[in-house]
Amino acid sequence: MSLPTATTLPRVTILTANAGGGHRTAAQSLAEALEGQARVSFLNLMDEHAPFPINAWSDMYGPWVTYAPHSYHLLYRLAHNRARVIRVARLLFPYVKAAITPPLLQQEADLFISVHPLQTDVPLWILRSAGRRAPFVTVVTDPVTPPPAWFCPDVDLCVVATEQARSVALASGLAPHKVQVIGLPIRRSFTEALKLSRGEARARVGLTADRPCLLVTGGGAGIGRLMVIARALARRLAGHPVPPHLVIIAGRNRALARRLRAERWPLPVQVLEFVNNMAEWMAAADLLVSKAGPGTLAEAACLGLPILISGFIPGQETGNVEWFRQAGAAIYEPNPERLAHLADELLRPGNPLLAQMAARSCSLGRPHAAGEIAQAALRLIAVPEPV
Ligand code: UDP
């Protein structure tokens, strides 16, 4: 038997978008899992090919959900009806068709995987009406309360992370045999970080091991009231018996990073913009403060990191809070002062609740989900009969 060479490997196109960080890291995780088994390319129709204002959606996403969460939620609720979503998509289709069709049809893919809810129905219409029959897979990155826009019944496979999401898929018209509950794809660096001791991870990120580490994040776009939260945490933790390392990752929110850096803090604070080694930072941390971003929660669970959830994007992230809270892996506290109090308590030496939350968080982790999804997707590609 001869092994497949690079040029005989199947071609896989992953449809993704830049909004937040979760879609991008899901795409990256799948590409890593397909390495050596497929030739992968990425296609971002929304941000790189669609006309204005669709191509501005991803850039608007961070400021929109931070400063006008209620209007975002209103849109989410309006979109919580598949028939309505399809009506709007059909209305907009003539406007986007000319721009997105050529780059899509240029892809000579044997398999398409979409990790974005707005890049399922429309690309499938284009592909199928051009006679392209390559299997199409959706990997749903909203684990508990996904908007119905994700669930195009014509896909060949739809991967979700929980039974709740499976119910939404079925209610949206997907045939049961097309829906698989696997998990959220996690980047390889997280499974690699599982092998690191806390001390090794600390050394990698340049932190000493003599004090706890509290990591604060707001997804890829630095979403949430991170400035207010950071101030409350710093005030409270400055009086901690062993003041922790306070590390704030502002993601792509440069304005927030600038404001955080300009602040005079009562304890040493490290402010970072977008980091590519989140796995090492999480492995180095004792406790995470974050909004209920699905990618971040799944990654923290992979490493057994306890979480204080400081907020959530109404609608798509609502279910994530209960998912982690009910499992005992996270505590939800939207009030920054009370959140700081909790962080202070949890980081007291020997607090048994922190260890308990870490174990619960670990139990939710699916470190090998990306590999399992890759295998399920590759199985859809018809293997030619030997001649
Ligand atoms: N992330 C990262 N570096 C950063 C900030 C975030 O790699 O500096 C990653 C994070 O690890 C996660 C993703 O961005 O994989 C954020 O996804 P999530 O679903 O939590 O929230 P979103 O950004 O999509 O709102």
Coordinates of C-alpha atoms in Angstrom, one line a residue, residues 140 142-146 151 157-182:
V140 CA -20.9 25.0 15.3
D142 CA -21.6 28.3 19.9
P143 CA -21.9 25.3 22.2
V144 CA -25.2 25.6 24.1
T145 CA -27.4 28.3 22.6
P146 CA -26.4 28.5 19.0
F151 CA -28.3 25.1 10.8
L157 CA -22.6 16.9 8.6
C158 CA -23.1 19.3 11.4
V159 CA -20.9 19.0 14.5
V160 CA -22.1 20.5 17.8
A161 CA -20.6 20.5 21.3
T162 CA -23.6 19.6 23.5
E163 CA -26.9 17.8 23.5
Q164 CA -28.7 21.2 23.9
A165 CA -27.1 22.4 20.6
R166 CA -28.1 19.2 19.0
S167 CA -31.7 19.9 19.9
V168 CA -31.5 23.3 18.3
A169 CA -30.1 21.7 15.2
L170 CA -32.9 19.1 15.0
A171 CA -35.5 21.8 15.7
S172 CA -34.0 23.8 12.8
G173 CA -34.7 20.9 10.4
L174 CA -31.4 19.0 10.3
A175 CA -31.9 15.2 9.8
P176 CA -30.7 13.4 13.0
H177 CA -28.1 11.3 11.2
K178 CA -26.4 14.5 10.1
V179 CA -25.8 15.9 13.6
Q180 CA -22.8 14.7 15.7
V181 CA -22.1 15.8 19.3
I182 CA -18.3 16.0 19.5

